[in-house]
Coordinates of C-alpha atoms in Angstrom, one line a residue:
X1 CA 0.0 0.0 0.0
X2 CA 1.1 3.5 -1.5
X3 CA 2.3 6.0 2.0
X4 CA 0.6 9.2 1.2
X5 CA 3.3 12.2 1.7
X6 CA 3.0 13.8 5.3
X7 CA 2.1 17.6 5.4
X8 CA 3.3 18.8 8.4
X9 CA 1.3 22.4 8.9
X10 CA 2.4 25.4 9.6
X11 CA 0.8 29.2 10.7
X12 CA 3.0 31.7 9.5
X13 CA 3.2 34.6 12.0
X14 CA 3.6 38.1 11.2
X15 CA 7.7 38.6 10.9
X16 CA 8.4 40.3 14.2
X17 CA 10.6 42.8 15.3
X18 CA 13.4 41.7 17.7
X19 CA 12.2 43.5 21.5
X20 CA 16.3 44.6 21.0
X21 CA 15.4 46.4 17.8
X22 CA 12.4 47.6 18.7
X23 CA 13.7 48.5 22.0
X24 CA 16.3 50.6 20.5
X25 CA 14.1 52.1 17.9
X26 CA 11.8 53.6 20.6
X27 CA 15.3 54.6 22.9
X28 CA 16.0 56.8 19.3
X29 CA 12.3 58.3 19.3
X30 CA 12.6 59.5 23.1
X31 CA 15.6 60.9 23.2
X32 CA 14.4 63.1 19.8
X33 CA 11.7 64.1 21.5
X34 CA 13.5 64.7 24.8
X35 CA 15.9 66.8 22.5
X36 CA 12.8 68.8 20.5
X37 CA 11.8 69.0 24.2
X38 CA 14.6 70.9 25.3
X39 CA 15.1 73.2 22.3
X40 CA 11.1 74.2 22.4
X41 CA 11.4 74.8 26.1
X42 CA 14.5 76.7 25.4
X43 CA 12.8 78.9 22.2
X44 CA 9.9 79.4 24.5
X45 CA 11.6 80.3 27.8
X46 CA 13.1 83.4 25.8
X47 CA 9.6 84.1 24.3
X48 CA 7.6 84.2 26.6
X49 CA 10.0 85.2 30.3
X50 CA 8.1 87.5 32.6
X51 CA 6.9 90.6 30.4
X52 CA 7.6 93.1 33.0
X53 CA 11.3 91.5 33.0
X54 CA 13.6 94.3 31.3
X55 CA 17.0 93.7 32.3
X56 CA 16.1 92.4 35.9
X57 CA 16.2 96.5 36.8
X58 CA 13.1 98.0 38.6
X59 CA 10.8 100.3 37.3
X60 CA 12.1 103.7 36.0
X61 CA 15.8 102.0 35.8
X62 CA 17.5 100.7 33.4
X63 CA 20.6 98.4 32.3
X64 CA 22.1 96.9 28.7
X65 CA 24.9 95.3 27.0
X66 CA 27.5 95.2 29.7
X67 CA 26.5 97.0 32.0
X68 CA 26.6 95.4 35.6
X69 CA 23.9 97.9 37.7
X70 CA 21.0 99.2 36.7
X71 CA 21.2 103.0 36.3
X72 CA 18.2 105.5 36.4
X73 CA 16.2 107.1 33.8
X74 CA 18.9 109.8 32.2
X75 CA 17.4 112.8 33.2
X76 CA 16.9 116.5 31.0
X77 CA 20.1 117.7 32.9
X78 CA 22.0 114.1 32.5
X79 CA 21.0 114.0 28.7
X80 CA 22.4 117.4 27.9
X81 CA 25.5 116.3 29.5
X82 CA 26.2 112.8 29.1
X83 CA 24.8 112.7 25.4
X84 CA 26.4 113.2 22.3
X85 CA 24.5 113.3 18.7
X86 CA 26.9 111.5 16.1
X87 CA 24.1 111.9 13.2
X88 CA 20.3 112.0 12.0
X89 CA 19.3 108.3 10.8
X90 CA 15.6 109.5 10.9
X91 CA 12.9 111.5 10.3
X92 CA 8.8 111.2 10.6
X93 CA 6.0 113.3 10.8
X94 CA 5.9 113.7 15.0
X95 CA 9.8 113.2 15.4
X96 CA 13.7 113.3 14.1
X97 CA 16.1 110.2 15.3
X98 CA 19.9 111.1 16.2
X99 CA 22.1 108.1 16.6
X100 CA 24.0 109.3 19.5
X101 CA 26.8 108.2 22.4
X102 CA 26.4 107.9 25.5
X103 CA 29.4 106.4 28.0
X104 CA 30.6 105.0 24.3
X105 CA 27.5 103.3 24.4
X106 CA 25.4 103.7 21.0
X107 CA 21.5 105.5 21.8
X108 CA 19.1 106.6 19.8
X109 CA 18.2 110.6 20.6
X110 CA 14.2 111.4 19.3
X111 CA 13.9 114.8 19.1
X112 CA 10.3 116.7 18.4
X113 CA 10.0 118.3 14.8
X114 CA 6.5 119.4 14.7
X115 CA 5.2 121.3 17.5
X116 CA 1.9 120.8 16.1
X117 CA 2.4 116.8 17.1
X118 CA 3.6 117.7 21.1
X119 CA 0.5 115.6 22.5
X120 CA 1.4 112.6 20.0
X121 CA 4.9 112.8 21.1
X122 CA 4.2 112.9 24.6
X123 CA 1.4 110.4 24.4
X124 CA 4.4 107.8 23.2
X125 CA 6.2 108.9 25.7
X126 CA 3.9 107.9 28.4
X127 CA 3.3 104.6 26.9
X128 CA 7.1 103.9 26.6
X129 CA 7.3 104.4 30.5
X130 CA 4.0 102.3 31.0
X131 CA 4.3 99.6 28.7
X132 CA 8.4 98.8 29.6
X133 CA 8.8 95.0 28.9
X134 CA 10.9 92.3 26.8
X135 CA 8.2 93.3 23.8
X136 CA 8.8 97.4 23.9
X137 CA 12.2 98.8 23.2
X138 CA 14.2 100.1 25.9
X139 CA 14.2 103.5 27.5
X140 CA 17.2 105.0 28.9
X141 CA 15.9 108.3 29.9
X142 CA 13.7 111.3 28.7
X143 CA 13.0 115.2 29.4
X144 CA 9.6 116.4 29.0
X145 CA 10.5 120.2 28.5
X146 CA 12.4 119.4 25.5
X147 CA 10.7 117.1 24.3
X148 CA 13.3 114.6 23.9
X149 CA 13.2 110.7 24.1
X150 CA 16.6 108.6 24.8
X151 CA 16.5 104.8 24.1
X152 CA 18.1 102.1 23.2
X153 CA 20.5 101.2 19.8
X154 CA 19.7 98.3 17.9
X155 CA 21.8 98.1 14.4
X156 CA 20.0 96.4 12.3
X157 CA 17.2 98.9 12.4
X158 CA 13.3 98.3 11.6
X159 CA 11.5 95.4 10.3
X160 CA 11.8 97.0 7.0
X161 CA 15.2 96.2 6.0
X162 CA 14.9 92.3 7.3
X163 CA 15.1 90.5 3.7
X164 CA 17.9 92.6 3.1
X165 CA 19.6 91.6 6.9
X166 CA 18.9 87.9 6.2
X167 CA 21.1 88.4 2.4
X168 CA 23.9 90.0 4.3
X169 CA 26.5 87.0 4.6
X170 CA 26.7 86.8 8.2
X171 CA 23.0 86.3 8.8
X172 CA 22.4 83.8 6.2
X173 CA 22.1 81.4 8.2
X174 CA 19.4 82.6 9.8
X175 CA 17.3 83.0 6.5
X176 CA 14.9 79.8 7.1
X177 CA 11.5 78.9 7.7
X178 CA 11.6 78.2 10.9
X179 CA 13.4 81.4 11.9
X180 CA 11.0 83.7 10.3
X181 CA 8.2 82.1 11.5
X182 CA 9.9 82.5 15.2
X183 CA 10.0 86.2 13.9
X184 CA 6.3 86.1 13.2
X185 CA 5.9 84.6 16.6
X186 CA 7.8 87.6 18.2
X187 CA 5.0 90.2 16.1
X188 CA 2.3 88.0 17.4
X189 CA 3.6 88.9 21.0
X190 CA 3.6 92.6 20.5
X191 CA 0.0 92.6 19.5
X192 CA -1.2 90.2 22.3
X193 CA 0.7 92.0 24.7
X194 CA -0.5 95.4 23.6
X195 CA -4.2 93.9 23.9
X196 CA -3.7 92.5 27.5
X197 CA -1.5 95.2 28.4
X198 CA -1.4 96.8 32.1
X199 CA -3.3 99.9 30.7
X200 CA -5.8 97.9 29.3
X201 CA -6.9 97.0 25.9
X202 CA -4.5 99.1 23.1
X203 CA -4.5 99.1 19.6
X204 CA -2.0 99.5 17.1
X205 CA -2.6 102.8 14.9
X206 CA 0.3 103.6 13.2
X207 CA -0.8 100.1 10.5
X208 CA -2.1 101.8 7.9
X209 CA -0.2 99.6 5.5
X210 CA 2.8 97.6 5.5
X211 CA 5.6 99.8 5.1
X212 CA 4.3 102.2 8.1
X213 CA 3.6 98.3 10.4
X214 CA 7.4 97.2 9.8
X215 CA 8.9 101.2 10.3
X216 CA 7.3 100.3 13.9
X217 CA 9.4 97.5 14.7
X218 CA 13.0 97.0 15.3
X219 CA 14.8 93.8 14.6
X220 CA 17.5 93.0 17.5
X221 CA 20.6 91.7 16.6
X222 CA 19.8 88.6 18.4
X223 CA 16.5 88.1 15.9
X224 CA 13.7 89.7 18.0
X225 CA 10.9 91.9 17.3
X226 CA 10.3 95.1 19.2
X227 CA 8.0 97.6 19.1
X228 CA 9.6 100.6 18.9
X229 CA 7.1 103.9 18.1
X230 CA 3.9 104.2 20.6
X231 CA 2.8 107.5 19.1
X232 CA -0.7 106.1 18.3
X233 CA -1.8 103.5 20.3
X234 CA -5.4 104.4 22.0
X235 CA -7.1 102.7 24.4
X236 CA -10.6 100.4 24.1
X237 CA -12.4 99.9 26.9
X238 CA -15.6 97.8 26.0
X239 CA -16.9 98.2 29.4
X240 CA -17.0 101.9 29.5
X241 CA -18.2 101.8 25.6
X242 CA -15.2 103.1 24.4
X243 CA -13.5 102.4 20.7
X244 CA -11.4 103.7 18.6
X245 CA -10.2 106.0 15.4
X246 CA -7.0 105.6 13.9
X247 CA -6.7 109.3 13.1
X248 CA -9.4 111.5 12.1
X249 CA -8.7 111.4 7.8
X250 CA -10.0 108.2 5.5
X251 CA -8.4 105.1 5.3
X252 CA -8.5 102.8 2.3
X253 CA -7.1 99.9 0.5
X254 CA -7.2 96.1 1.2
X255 CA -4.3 96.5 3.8
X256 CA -6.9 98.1 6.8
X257 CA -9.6 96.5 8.1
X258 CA -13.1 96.8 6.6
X259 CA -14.8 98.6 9.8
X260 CA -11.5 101.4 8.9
X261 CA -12.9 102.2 5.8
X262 CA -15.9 104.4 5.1
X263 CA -18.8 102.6 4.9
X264 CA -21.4 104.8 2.9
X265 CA -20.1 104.6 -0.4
X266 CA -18.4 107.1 -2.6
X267 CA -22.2 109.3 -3.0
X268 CA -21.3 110.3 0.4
X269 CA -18.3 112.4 1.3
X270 CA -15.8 111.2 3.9
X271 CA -17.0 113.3 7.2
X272 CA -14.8 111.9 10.7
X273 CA -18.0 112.4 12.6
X274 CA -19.6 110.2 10.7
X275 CA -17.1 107.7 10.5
X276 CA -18.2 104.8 13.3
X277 CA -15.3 104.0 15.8
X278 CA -14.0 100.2 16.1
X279 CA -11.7 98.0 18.6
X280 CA -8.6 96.0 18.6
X281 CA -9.7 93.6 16.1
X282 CA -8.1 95.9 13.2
X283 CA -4.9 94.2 14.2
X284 CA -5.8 91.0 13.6
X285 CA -6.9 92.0 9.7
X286 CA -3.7 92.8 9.5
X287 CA -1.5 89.6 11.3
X288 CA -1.5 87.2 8.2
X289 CA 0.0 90.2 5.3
X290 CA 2.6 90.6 8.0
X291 CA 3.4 87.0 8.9
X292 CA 3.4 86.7 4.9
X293 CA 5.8 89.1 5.0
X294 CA 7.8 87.5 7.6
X295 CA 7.6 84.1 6.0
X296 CA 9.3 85.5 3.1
X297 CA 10.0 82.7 0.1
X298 CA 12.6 80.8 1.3
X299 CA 12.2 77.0 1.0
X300 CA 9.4 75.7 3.7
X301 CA 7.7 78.4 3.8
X302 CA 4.7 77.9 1.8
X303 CA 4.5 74.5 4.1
X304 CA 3.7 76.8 7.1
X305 CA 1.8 79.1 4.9
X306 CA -0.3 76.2 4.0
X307 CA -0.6 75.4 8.0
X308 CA -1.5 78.7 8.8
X309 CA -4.4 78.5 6.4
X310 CA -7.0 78.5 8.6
X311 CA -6.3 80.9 11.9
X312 CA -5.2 83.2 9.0
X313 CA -8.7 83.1 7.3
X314 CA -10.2 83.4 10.5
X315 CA -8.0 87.0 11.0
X316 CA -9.7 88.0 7.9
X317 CA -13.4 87.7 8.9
X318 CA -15.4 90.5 7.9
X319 CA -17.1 90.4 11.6
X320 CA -14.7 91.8 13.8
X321 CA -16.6 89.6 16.4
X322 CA -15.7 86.7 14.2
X323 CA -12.0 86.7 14.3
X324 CA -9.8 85.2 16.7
X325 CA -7.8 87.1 19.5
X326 CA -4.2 87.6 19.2
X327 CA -3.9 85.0 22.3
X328 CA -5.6 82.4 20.3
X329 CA -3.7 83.6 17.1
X330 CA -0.5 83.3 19.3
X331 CA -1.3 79.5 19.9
X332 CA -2.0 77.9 16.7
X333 CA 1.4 80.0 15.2
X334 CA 3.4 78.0 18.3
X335 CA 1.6 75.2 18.1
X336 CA 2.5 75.1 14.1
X337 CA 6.1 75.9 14.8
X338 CA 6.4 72.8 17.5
X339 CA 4.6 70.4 14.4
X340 CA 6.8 71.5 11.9
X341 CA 10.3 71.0 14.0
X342 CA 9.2 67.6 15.4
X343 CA 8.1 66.6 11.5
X344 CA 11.6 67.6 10.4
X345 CA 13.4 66.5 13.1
X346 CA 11.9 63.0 13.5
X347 CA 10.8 62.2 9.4
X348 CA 9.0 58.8 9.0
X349 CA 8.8 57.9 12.6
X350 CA 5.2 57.0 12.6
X351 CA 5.9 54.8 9.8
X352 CA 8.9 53.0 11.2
X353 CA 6.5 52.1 13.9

């Protein structure tokens, strides 16, 4: 009789990992993400530190680059004395800007031009005093009766000139997505702070279109954003039923907000009593042609464009109501920077598990 062949059977298992390689694979995915860890805490820290913290000096003192104490405020009499103009880098409607020496120190002397503009002038002053923090540029001193304002030197000047800073050979390497969107990040600041700041709700007039929003701003020479001009910056107060005008003339184009512009058609001539007030959400229009600006065209930035789609669509809602605060703006742009650096720094991780 014929032996039929014997079939032994066998269930064939999923190949599985060795618990060594799989044990080392997920050693390499915590220690990135202990190392994004670090580096986000790190970006952050400097970000957000206490707002009031401006050099670790108390309030009406002052202290930068070397300097080991804190000095006070320069006063009318110390300015005069101290102070020496080296030459005029400036010149606006309310104000002319000296860069000056002080102690061989670099400053910036603003000097009062239009005597017409003395309540403008001294309005900034009063918010430069108030609003002192890591967002605001620093002061150094002042003296009312001459209307002159002394502050702090930063060299690579306003927001203006960036794309030309980040061409410049030595900062090349700081012309990526990630560092403009940090930059972004930094504007973002300046607006939420100025809408939660200890005088209350403020609002950023001096934005009627992009060249006068980046003449506002300094860039520091480590890559931060300051505000630099407080001239126009008037206070809402919702409770009291108080808005705002940015100035008293009309305001067009795409660049300011729809409740900015005059709403009753060109049959009707422009009359500023007419002309119905609004609050701080102007500044959020305004957030994603900045940031666009700040982006910039280098290579991953249409990938946080693209990310940015939607709080950036939300900015532009024609119901002021509608569109996000500059807290909630402030998030998703962090929360979009933290995404992008853990997908670049940890590529085809999910897929490798």
């Amino acid at each position: 009789m014929e032996k039929k062949p014997h079939f032994v059977r066998r269930e064939f298992l999923p190949r599985e990992v060795p618990s060594i390689s799989l044990a080392l694979l997920l050693a390499a995915v915590l220690l990135l993400n202990a190392l994004l860890y670090l580096y986000l805490n790190k970006f952050y820290i400097s970000l957000g530190r206490v707002e009031t913290d401006h050099g670790l000096c108390p309030f009406g003192h002052f202290r930068f680059g070397a300097m080991k104490n804190c000095s006070p405020w320069l006063s009318c009499e110390a300015i005069n004395r101290e102070v020496r103009k080296l030459k005029c880098v400036g010149e606006g409607a309310v104000k002319k800007v000296f860069l000056s020496e002080w102690k061989e120190k670099k400053v910036v002397l603003s000097q009062l031009t239009n005597s017409e503009l003395k309540e403008d002038f001294l309005h900034g002053l009063k918010m430069l005093k108030a609003l002192q923090s890591k967002h605001v540029v620093r002061l150094l001193g002042y003296c009312e009766q001459q209307f002159t304002i002394l502050t702090e030197y930063h060299p690579l000047g306003s927001l203006r000139g960036l794309n030309e800073t980040l061409h410049i050979p030595k900062y090349k390497s700081m012309n990526t997505w990630h560092r403009r969107l940090m930059l972004a990040i930094d504007y973002v600041s300046v607006i939420r702070y100025l809408h939660s700041s200890p005088l209350g709700t403020l609002v950023m007039c001096d934005s009627n279109d992009l060249d006068k929003v980046l003449s506002q701003y300094l860039l520091t020479s480590d890559f931060h954003v300051l505000v630099n001009d407080l001239d126009a910056l008037p206070l809402v107060n919702r409770s009291a039923g108080r808005l705002v005008k940015c100035g008293h003339r009309e305001l067009q184009g795409e660049f300011v907000a729809p409740e900015q512009r005059w709403p009753y058609g060109e049959d009707v001539p422009f009359e500023d009593d007419l002309m119905p007030p609004y609050d701080e959400k102007t500044d959020i229009w305004k957030i994603p042609d900045v940031s666009n600006f700040f982006l910039g065209h280098v290579e991953g930035s249409d990938i946080v464009r693209l990310h940015l789609f939607d709080i950036h669509a939300a900015c532009k809602k024609k119901d002021p109501a509608e569109r996000p605060s500059a807290q909630e703006v402030l998030d998703t742009y962090k929360k979009v920077l933290t995404l992008l650096i853990q997908e670049a720094a940890m590529p085809g991780t999910r897929e490798m598990l």
